[in-house]
Coordinates of C-alpha atoms and ligand atoms in Angstrom, one line a residue:
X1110 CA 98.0 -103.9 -16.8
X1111 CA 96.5 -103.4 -20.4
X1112 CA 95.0 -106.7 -22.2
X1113 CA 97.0 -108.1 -24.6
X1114 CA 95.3 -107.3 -27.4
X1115 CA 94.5 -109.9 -30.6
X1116 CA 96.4 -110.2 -33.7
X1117 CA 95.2 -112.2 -36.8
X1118 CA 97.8 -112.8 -39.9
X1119 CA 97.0 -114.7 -42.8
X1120 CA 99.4 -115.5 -45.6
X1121 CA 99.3 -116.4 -48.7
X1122 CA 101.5 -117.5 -51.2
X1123 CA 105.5 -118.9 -50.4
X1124 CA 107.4 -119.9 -47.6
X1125 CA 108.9 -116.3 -47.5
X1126 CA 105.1 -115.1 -46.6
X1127 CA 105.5 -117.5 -44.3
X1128 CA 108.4 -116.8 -42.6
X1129 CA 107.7 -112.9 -42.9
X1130 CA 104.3 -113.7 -40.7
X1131 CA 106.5 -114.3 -37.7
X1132 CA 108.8 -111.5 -38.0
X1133 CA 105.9 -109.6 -37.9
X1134 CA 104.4 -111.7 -35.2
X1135 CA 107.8 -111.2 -32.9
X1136 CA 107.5 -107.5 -34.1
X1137 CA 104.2 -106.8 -32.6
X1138 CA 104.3 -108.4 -29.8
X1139 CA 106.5 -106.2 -28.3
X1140 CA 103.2 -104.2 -28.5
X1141 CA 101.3 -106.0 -26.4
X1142 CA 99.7 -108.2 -29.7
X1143 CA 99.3 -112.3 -29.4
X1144 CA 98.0 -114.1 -32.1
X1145 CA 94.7 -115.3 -32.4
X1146 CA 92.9 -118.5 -34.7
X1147 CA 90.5 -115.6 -35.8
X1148 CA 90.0 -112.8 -37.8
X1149 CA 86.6 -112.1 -36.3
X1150 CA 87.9 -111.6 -32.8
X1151 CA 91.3 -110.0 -34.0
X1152 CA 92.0 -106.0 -32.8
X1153 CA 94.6 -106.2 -36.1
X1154 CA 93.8 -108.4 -39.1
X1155 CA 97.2 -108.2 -41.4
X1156 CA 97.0 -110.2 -44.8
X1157 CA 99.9 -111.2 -45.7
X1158 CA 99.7 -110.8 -49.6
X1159 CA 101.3 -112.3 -52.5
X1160 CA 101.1 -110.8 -56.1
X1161 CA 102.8 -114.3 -58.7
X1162 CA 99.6 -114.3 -60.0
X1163 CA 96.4 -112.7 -60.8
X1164 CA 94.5 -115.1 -58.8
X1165 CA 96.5 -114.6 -56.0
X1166 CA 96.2 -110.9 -56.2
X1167 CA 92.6 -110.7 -56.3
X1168 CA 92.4 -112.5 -53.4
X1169 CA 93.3 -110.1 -51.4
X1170 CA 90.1 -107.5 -52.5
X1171 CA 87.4 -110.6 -51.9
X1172 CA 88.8 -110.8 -48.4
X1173 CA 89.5 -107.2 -47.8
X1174 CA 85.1 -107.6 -48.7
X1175 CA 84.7 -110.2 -45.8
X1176 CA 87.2 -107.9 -43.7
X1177 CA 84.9 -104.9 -43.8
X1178 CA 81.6 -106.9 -42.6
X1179 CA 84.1 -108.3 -39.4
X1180 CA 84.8 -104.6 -38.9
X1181 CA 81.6 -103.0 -39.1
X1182 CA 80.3 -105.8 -36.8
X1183 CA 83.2 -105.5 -34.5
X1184 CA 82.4 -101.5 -34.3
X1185 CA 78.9 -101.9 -33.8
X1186 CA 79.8 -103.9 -30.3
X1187 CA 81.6 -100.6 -29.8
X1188 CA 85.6 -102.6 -30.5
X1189 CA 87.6 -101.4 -33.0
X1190 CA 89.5 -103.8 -35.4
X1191 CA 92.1 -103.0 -38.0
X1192 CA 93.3 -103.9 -41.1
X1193 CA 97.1 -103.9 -42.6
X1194 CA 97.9 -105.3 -45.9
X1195 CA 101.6 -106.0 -46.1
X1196 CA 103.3 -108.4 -48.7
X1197 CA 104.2 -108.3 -52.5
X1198 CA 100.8 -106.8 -53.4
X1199 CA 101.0 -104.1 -50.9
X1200 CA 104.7 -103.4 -52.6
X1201 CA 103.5 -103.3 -55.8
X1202 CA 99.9 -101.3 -55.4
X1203 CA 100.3 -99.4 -52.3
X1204 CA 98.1 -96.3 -52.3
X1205 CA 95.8 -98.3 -55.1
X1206 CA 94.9 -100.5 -52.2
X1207 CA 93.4 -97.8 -49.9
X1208 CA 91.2 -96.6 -52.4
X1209 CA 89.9 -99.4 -53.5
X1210 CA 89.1 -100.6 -50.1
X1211 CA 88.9 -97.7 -48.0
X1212 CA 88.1 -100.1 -44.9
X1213 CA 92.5 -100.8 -44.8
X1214 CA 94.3 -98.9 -42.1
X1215 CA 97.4 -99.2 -43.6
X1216 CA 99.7 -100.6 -46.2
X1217 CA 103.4 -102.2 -45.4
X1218 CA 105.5 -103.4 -48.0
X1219 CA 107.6 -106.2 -47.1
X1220 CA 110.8 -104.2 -46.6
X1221 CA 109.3 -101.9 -43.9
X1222 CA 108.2 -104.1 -41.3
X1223 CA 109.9 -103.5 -38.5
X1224 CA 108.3 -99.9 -39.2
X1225 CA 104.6 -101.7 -38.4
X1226 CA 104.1 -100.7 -35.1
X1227 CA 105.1 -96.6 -36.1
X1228 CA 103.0 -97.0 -38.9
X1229 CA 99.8 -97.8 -36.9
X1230 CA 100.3 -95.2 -34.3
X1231 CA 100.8 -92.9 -37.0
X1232 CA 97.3 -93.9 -39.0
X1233 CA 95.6 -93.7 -35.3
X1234 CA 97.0 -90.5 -34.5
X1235 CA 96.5 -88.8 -38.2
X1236 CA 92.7 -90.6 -38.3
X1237 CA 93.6 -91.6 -42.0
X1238 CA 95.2 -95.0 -43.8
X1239 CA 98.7 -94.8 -44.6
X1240 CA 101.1 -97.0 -46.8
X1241 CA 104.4 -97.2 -45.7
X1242 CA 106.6 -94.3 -47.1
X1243 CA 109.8 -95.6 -45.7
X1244 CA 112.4 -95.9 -47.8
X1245 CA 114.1 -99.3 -48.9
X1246 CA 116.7 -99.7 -46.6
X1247 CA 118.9 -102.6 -45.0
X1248 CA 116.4 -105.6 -45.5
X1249 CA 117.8 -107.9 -43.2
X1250 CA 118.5 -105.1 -40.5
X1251 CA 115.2 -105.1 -39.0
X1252 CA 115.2 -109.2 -38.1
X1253 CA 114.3 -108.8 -34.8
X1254 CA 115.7 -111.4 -32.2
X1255 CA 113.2 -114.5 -32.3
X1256 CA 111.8 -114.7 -28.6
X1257 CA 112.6 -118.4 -27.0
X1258 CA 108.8 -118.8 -26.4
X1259 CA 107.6 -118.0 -29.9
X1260 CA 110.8 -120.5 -31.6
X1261 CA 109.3 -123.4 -29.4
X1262 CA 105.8 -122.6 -30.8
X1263 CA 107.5 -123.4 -34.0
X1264 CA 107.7 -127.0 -33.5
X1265 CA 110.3 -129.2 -34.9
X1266 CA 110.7 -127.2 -38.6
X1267 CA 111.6 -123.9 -38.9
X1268 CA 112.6 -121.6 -41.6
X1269 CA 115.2 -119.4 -42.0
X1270 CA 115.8 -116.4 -44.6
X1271 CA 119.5 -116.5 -45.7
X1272 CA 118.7 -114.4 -49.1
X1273 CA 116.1 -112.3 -50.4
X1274 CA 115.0 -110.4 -53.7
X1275 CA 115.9 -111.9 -57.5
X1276 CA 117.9 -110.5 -60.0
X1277 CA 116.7 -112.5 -62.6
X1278 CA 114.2 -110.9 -64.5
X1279 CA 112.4 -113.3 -65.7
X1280 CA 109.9 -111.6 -68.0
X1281 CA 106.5 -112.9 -66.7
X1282 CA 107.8 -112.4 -63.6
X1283 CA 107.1 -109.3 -60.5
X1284 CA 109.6 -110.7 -57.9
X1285 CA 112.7 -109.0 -58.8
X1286 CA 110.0 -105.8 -58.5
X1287 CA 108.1 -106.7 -55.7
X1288 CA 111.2 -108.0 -53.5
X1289 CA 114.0 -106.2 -55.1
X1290 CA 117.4 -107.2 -55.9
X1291 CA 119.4 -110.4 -54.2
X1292 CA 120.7 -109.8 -50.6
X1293 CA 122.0 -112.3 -48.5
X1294 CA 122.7 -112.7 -45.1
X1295 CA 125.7 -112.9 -43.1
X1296 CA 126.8 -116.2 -42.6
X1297 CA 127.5 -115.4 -38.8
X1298 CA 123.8 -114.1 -38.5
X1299 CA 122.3 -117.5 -40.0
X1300 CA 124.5 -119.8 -37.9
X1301 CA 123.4 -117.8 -34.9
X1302 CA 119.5 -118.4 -35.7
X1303 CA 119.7 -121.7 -36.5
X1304 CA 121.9 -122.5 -32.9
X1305 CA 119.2 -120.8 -30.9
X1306 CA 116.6 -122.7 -33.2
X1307 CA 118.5 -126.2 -32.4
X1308 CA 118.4 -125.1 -28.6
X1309 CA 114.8 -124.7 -29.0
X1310 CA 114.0 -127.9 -29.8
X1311 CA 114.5 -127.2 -34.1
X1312 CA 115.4 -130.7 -35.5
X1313 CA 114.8 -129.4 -39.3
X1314 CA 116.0 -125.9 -41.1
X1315 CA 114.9 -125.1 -44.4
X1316 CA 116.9 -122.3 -45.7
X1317 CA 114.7 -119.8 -47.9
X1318 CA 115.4 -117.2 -50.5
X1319 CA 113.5 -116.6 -54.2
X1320 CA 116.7 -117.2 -55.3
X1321 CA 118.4 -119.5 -52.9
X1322 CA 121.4 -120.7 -54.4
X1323 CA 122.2 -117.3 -55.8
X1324 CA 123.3 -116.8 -52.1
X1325 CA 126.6 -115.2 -51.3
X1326 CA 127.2 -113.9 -47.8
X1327 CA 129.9 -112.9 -45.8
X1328 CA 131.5 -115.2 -44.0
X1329 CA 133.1 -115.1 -40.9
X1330 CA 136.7 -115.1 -42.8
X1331 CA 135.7 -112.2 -44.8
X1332 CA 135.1 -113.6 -47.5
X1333 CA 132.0 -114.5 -49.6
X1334 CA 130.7 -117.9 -49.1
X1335 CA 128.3 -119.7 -51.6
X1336 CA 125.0 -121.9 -50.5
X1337 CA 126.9 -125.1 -50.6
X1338 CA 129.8 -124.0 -48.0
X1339 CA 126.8 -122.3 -45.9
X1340 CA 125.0 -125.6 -45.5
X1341 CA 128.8 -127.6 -44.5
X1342 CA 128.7 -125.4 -41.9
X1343 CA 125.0 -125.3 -40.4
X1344 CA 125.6 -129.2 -40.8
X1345 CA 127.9 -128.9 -37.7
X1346 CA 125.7 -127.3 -35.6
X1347 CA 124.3 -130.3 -32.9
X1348 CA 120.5 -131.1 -33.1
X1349 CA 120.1 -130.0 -36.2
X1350 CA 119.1 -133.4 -38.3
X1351 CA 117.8 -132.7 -41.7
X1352 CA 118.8 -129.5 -43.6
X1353 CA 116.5 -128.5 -46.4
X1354 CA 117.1 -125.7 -49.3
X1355 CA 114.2 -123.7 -52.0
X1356 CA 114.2 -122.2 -54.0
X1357 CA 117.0 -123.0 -56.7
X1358 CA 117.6 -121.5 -60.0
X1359 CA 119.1 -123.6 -62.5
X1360 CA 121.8 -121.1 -63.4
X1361 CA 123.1 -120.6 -60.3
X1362 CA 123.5 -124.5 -58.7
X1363 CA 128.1 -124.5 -57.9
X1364 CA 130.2 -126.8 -57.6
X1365 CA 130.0 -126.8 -53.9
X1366 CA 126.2 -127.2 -53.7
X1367 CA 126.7 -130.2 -55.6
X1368 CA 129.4 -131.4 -53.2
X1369 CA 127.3 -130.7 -50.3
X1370 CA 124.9 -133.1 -51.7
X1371 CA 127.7 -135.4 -51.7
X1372 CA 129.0 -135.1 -48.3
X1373 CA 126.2 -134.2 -46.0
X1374 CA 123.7 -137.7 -45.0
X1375 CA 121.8 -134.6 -43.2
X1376 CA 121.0 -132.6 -46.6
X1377 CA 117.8 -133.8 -47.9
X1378 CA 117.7 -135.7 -51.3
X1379 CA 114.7 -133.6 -52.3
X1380 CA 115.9 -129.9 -54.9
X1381 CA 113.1 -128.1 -55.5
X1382 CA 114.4 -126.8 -59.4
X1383 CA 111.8 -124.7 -61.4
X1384 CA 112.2 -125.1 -65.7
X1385 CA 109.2 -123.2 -66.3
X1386 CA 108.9 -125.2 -69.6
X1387 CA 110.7 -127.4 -72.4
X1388 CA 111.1 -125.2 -74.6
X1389 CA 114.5 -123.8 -75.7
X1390 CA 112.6 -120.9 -77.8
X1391 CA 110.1 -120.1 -75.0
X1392 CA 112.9 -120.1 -72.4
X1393 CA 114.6 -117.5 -74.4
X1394 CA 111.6 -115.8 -74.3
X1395 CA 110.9 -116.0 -70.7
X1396 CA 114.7 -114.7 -69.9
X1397 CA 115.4 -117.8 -68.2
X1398 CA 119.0 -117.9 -69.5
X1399 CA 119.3 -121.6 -69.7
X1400 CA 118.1 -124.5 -72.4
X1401 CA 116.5 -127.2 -71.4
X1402 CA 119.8 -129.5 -71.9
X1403 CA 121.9 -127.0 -69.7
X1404 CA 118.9 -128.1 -67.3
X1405 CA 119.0 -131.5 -67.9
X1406 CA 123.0 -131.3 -67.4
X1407 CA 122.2 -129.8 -64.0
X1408 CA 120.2 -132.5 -63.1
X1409 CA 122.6 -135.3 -64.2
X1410 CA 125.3 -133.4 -62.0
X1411 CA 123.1 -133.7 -58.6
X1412 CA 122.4 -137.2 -59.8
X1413 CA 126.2 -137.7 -59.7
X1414 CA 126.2 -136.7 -56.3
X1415 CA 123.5 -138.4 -54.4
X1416 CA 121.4 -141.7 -56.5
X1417 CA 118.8 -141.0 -54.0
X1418 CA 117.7 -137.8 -55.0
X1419 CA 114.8 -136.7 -56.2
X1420 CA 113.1 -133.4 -57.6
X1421 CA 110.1 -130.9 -57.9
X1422 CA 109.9 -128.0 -60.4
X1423 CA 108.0 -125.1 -61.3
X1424 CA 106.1 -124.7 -65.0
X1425 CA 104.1 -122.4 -66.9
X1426 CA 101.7 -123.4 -69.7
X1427 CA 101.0 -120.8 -72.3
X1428 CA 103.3 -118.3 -72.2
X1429 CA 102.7 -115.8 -75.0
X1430 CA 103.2 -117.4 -78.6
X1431 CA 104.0 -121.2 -76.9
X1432 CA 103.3 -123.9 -80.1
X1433 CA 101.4 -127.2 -79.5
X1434 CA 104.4 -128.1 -80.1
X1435 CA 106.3 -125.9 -77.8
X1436 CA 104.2 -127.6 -75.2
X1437 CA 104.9 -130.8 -76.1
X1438 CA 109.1 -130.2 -75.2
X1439 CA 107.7 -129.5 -71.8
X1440 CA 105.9 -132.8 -71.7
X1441 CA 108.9 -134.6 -73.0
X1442 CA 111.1 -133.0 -70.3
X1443 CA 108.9 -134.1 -67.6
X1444 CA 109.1 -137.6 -68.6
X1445 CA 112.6 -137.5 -69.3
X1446 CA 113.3 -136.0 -65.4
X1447 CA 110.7 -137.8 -63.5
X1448 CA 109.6 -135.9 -60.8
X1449 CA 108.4 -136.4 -57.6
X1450 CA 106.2 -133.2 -57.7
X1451 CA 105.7 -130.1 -59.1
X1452 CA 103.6 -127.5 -59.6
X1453 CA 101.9 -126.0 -62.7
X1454 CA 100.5 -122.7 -63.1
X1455 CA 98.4 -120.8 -66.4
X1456 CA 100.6 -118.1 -67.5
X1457 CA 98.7 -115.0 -66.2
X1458 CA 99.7 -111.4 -67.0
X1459 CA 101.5 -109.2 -64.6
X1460 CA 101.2 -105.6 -65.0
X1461 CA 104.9 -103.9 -65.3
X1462 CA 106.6 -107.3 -66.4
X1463 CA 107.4 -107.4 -70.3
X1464 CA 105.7 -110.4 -70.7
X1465 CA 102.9 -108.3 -70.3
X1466 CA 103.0 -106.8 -73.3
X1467 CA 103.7 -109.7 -75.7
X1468 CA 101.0 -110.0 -78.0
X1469 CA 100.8 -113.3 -79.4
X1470 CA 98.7 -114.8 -76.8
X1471 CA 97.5 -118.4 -76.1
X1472 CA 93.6 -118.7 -76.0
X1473 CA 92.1 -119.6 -72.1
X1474 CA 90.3 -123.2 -73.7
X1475 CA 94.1 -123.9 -75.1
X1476 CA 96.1 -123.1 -71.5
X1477 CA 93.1 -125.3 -69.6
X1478 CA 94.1 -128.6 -72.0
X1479 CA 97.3 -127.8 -71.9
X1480 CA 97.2 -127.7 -67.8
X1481 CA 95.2 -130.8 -67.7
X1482 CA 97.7 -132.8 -70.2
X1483 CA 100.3 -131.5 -67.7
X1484 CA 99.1 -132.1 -64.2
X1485 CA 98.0 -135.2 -65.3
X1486 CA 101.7 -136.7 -66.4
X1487 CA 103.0 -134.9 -63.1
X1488 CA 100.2 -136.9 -61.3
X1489 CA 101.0 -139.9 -62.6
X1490 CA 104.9 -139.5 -61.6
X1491 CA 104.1 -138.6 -58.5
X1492 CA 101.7 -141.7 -57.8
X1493 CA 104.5 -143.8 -59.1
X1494 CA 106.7 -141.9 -56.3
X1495 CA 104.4 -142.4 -53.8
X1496 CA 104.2 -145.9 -54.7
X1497 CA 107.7 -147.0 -55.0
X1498 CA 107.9 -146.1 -50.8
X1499 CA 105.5 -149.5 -50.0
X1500 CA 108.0 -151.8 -48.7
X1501 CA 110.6 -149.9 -48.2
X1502 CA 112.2 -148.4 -44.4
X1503 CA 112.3 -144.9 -44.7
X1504 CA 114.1 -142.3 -42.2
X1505 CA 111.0 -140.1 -40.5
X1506 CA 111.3 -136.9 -38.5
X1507 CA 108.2 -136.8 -36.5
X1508 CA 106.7 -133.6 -35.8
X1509 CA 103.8 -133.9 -34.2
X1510 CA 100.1 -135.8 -32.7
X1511 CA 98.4 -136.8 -36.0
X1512 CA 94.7 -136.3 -36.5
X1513 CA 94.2 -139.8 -36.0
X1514 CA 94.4 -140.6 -32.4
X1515 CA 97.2 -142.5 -31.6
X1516 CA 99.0 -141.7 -34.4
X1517 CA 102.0 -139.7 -35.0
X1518 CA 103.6 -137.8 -38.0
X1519 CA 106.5 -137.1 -39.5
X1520 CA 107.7 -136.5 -43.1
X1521 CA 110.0 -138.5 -45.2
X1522 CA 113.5 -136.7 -47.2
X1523 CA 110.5 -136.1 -49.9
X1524 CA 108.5 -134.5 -47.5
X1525 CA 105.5 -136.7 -47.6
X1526 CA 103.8 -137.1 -44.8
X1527 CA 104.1 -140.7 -43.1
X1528 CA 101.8 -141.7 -40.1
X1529 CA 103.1 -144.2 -37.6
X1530 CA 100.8 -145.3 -34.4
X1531 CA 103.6 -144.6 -31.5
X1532 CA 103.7 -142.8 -28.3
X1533 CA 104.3 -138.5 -28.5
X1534 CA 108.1 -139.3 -27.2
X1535 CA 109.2 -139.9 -31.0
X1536 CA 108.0 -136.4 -31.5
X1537 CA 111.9 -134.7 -32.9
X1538 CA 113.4 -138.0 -33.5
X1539 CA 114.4 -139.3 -37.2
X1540 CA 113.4 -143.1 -37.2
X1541 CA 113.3 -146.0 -39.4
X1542 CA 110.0 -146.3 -40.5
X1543 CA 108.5 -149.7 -43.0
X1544 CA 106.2 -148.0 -45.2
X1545 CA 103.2 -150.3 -45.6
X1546 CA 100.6 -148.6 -47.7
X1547 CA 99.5 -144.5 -49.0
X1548 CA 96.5 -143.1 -49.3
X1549 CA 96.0 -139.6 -51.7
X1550 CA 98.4 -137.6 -49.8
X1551 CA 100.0 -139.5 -47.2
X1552 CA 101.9 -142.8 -46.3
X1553 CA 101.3 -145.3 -43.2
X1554 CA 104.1 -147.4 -41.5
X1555 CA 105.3 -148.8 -38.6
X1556 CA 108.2 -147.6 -36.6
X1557 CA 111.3 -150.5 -38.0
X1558 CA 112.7 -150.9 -34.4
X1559 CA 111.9 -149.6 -31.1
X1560 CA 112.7 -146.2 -30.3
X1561 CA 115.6 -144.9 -28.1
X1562 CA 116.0 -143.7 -25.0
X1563 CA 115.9 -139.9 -24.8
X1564 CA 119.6 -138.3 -25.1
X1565 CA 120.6 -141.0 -27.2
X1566 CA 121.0 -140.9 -30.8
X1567 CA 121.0 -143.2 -33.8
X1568 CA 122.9 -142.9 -36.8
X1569 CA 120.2 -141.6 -38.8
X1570 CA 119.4 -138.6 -36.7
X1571 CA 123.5 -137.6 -36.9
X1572 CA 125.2 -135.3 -40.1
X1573 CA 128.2 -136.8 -41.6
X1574 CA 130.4 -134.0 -42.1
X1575 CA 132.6 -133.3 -45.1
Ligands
LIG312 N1 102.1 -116.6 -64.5 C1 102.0 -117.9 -64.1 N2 102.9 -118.4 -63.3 C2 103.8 -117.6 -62.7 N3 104.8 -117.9 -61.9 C3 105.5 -116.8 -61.6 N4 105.0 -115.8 -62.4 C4 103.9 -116.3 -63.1 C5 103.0 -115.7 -64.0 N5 103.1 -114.4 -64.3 C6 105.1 -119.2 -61.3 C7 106.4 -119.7 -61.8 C8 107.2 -119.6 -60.5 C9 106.2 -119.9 -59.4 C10 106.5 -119.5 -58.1 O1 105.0 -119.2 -59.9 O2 106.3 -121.1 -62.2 O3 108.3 -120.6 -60.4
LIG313 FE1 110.8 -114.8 -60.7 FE2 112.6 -115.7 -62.4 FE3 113.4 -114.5 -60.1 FE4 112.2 -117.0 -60.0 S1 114.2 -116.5 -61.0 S2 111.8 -115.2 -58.7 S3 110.7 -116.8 -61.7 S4 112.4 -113.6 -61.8

C-alpha cells in the first residue's frame, strides 16, 4: 500500500475559508492526503486565500516567498512538494498568480474544488501550472459527503454553508466578484448535515453565508423558505444546543428571523450586523441601501424580540470623500448601539470595485486617527461587556481541555471564552457557570451546580420550539 501522503492548508480570512478548508480536506483524502501541522513536511501546501483587503491579498505573495525555500529544500532531499492557491484571490487573479510566483502548481477558484484532485494530475501529467479553467457550475453540487471520522475531528462546533455569493454590490467591495451571486442550499440538504453532525457528537451549528439572511432555499414543501423558518427547523433536530447565524445584512433581516429570535432559547443572543459607517451620505455612497436609522430600526426590532441580545458589526473608516464629520455619525452610532464587538478595517482599494475609482480620497495619517478614535470606543464597549459577566451565572458549552491544566473551556451565547477547572466529562455539555473574574480575552468561573450524569439533560442544553 502507498503512504498516505501529507497535506498542509492554511486559510485566511472568514469562516467560509474556513469551512471551504475541509471540503477540500474530505476532497483529497479520497487521494490518499491527511493533513499535517506543517507546511515544511507537507507533499501539497494549499493556501486558502482571501482577497477583502489589500493586506490580506499580499499575504498570500510573502508566503508563496517562504513556500518556495520549503520547496527547494524539500527537492534537494530528493521529495517533491506542491503548491495550490485556491480562495477569493485565486478567483480574482488566476493566471496573474503563476507568473508572479512561478513556484505555484496550480490555481483553484473556490467554485471548482471538487475539480482539485483532476487539476493536479493534470499539472503533473502536462509538467506545467494550471489554474482552474472549469466553468462556474452548480456551487453546492460538489459538497462531498463529510466522512464520520473527519466530522468528530471537528469537535463540538461546526459550520455549515446554507448560502453563498452576495448580490449586493457594495461598491468597495470584491465578494459579489469573487464569490458570485447568492445561492442557497436546499433546506433538506442542510437538515441532513447538521443530523449527521449532531450524531457525531456536534452540540453547536453556525450557519454561514456572506449574505446569510439573504437565504432562500427550497424547502421540503416546495416552497422557498427564509433563514428564520430554516433555523425553527434545525432547532428540532436532538443534540443540537446552541444555533448560531453570520453574516447578516441589514436589509435583508424578515419578520421570521426576528421571530426565531423570539421563540428559540437554542438561538444565540449574539447577531453579528455590519453598518460599515454612520453616515447616511457615505452609505449611499458605499451602495449599502440602508440609513443609519433603518439600521437602528433593525436593531430595535431584535431588541423586541430577545432583551438579552447583543451585537457585533463591521465598519470602514475613510471611505473616499468621508468628512470629520462623516466620521463622527459613525462614532455616534456606536455609542448609541453598544456593542459587544466589532471589527474595524482602513478602507483599502479593490481593483474592479467602483469604489476604486472614486477620487476624493482620505489621507493614510487621517484613516490611522480615525481607526484609533474608533477601536478605542469599540474597546471600551467591549470591556464594559466583558465586565458586566462578573457575578453573573452564564450557560457554557464546553468544548474542549484548556491550556491550563485542569481547566476546561467553553464559550458563553457571546462567544467569549470562559474557563472553568472541571473534569473532561463536561466536554459537549451547556452548564451554568458563575463568572468570577476576565482577564484580556477570556472569563474564569466555576461550574454553578454539579454536573449530570451522562444521557441526561438540563433545561439549558434543550431548544424550546416555536
Ligand atoms: N476596505 C476595507 N474594508 C473592507 N471590507 C470589505 N471590503 C473592504 C475594503 N475594500 C470589510 C467590511 C466587511 C468586512 C468583512 O471587511 O467591513 O464587512
Ligand atoms: Fe460585500 Fe456588501 Fe456583499 Fe457584504 S453585502 S459581501 S460588504 S458586497
Amino acid at each position: 500500500m502507498k503512504p498516505p501522503r501529507k497535506l498542509h492548508i492554511k486559510s485566511y480570512g472568514c469562516q467560509m475559508n474556513v469551512y471551504d478548508a475541509q471540503r477540500m480536506v474530505d476532497t483529497l483524502a479520497g487521494e490518499g492526503f491527511v493533513e499535517t501541522e506543517s507546511a515544511d513536511d507537507a507533499d501539497l501546501v494549499i493556501l486558502n486565500t482571501c482577497h477583502i483587503r489589500e493586506k490580506a491579498s499580499e499575504k498570500v505573495y510573502s508566503e508563496l516567498g517562504r513556500l518556495r525555500v520549503a520547496k527547494d529544500e524539500a527537492a534537494r532531499n530528493g521529495r517533491e512538494m506542491r503548491i495550490a492557491v485556491a480562495g477569493c484571490v485565486a478567483q480574482a487573479e488566476g493566471e496573474e498568480i503563476i507568473r508572479r510566483a512561478p513556484t505555484v502548481d496550480v490555481v483553484v477558484g473556490p467554485q471548482s474544488y471538487h475539480h482539485l484532485p483532476q487539476l493536479l494530475a493534470r499539472a503533473k501529467s502536462e509538467g506545467r501550472a494550471l489554474e482552474t479553467e472549469f466553468p462556474v457550475e452548480d456551487k453546492f453540487s460538489f459538497l462531498p459527503q463529510p466522512k464520520p471520522a473527519a466530522i468528530r475531528a471537528r469537535g463540538i462546533s461546526a459550520f455549515v454553508t446554507v448560502q453563498e455569493g452576495c448580490d449586493k454590490f457594495c461598491t468597495f467591495c470584491v465578494v459579489p466578484y469573487t464569490r458570485g451571486a447568492e445561492v442557497s442550499r436546499p433546506v433538506a440538504k442542510i437538515v441532513d448535515d447538521v443530523k449527521r453532525l449532531a450524531d457525531n457528537g456536534v452540540r453547536e451549528i453556525t450557519l454561514i453565508g456572506q449574505n446569510v439572511n439573504a437565504y432562500h432555499g427550497e424547502g421540503p414543501d416546495g416552497r422557498t423558505w427564509p433563514l428564520g423558518k430554516l433555523l425553527h427547523r434545525l432547532a428540532e433536530i436532538e443534540g443540537i444546543a446552541r444555533l448560531r447565524y453570520s453574516t447578516s445584512h441589514p436589509r435583508d433581516v424578515e419578520d421570521s428571523l426576528i421571530a426565531a429570535h423570539r421563540d428559540l432559547a437554542g438561538l444565540m443572543p449574539f447577531v453579528h450586523l455590519p453598518v460599515q459607517s454612520g453616515s447616511d451620505r457615505i452609505l449611499a455612497a458605499m451602495n449599502r441601501k440602508h440609513t443609519a436609522d433603518d439600521y437602528r430600526r433593525v436593531i430595535d426590532r431584535f431588541r423586541t424580540a430577545r432583551q438579552d441580545i447583543a451585537f457585533s458589526s463591521d465598519f470602514i473608516v475613510g471611505f473616499p470623500g468621508e468628512t470629520e464629520g462623516e466620521f463622527a455619525a459613525t462614532l455616534a452610532l456606536v455609542m448609541q448601539i453598544g456593542y459587544a464587538a466589532a471589527y474595524s478595517f482602513k478602507y483599502s482599494p479593490r481593483p474592479g470595485t467602483p469604489a476604486a475609482d472614486m477620487r476624493e480620497t482620505v489621507s493614510a495619517a487621517e484613516m490611522d486617527e480615525r481607526l484609533v478614535r474608533l477601536q478605542e470606543l469599540i474597546d471600551s464597549q467591549q470591556s464594559a461587556f466583558n465586565r458586566a459577566m462578573i457575578g453573573n451565572t452564564v450557560d457554557v458549552l464546553f468544548e474542549r481541555a484548556a491550556r491550563n491544566p485542569g481547566q476546561i473551556v467553553g464559550r458563553t451565547a457571546y462567544l467569549q471564552p470562559a474557563h472553568v477547572f472541571a473534569s473532561p466529562d463536561i466536554i459537549g455539555q451547556v452548564l451554568p457557570v458563575r463568572i468570577e473574574s476576565r482577564e484580556r480575552y477570556s472569563l474564569l468561573g466555576e461550574l454553578a451546580s454539579a454536573p449530570p450524569q451522562a444521557g441526561q439533560s438540563t433545561p439549558s442544553t434543550m431548544m424550546t420550539g416555536a
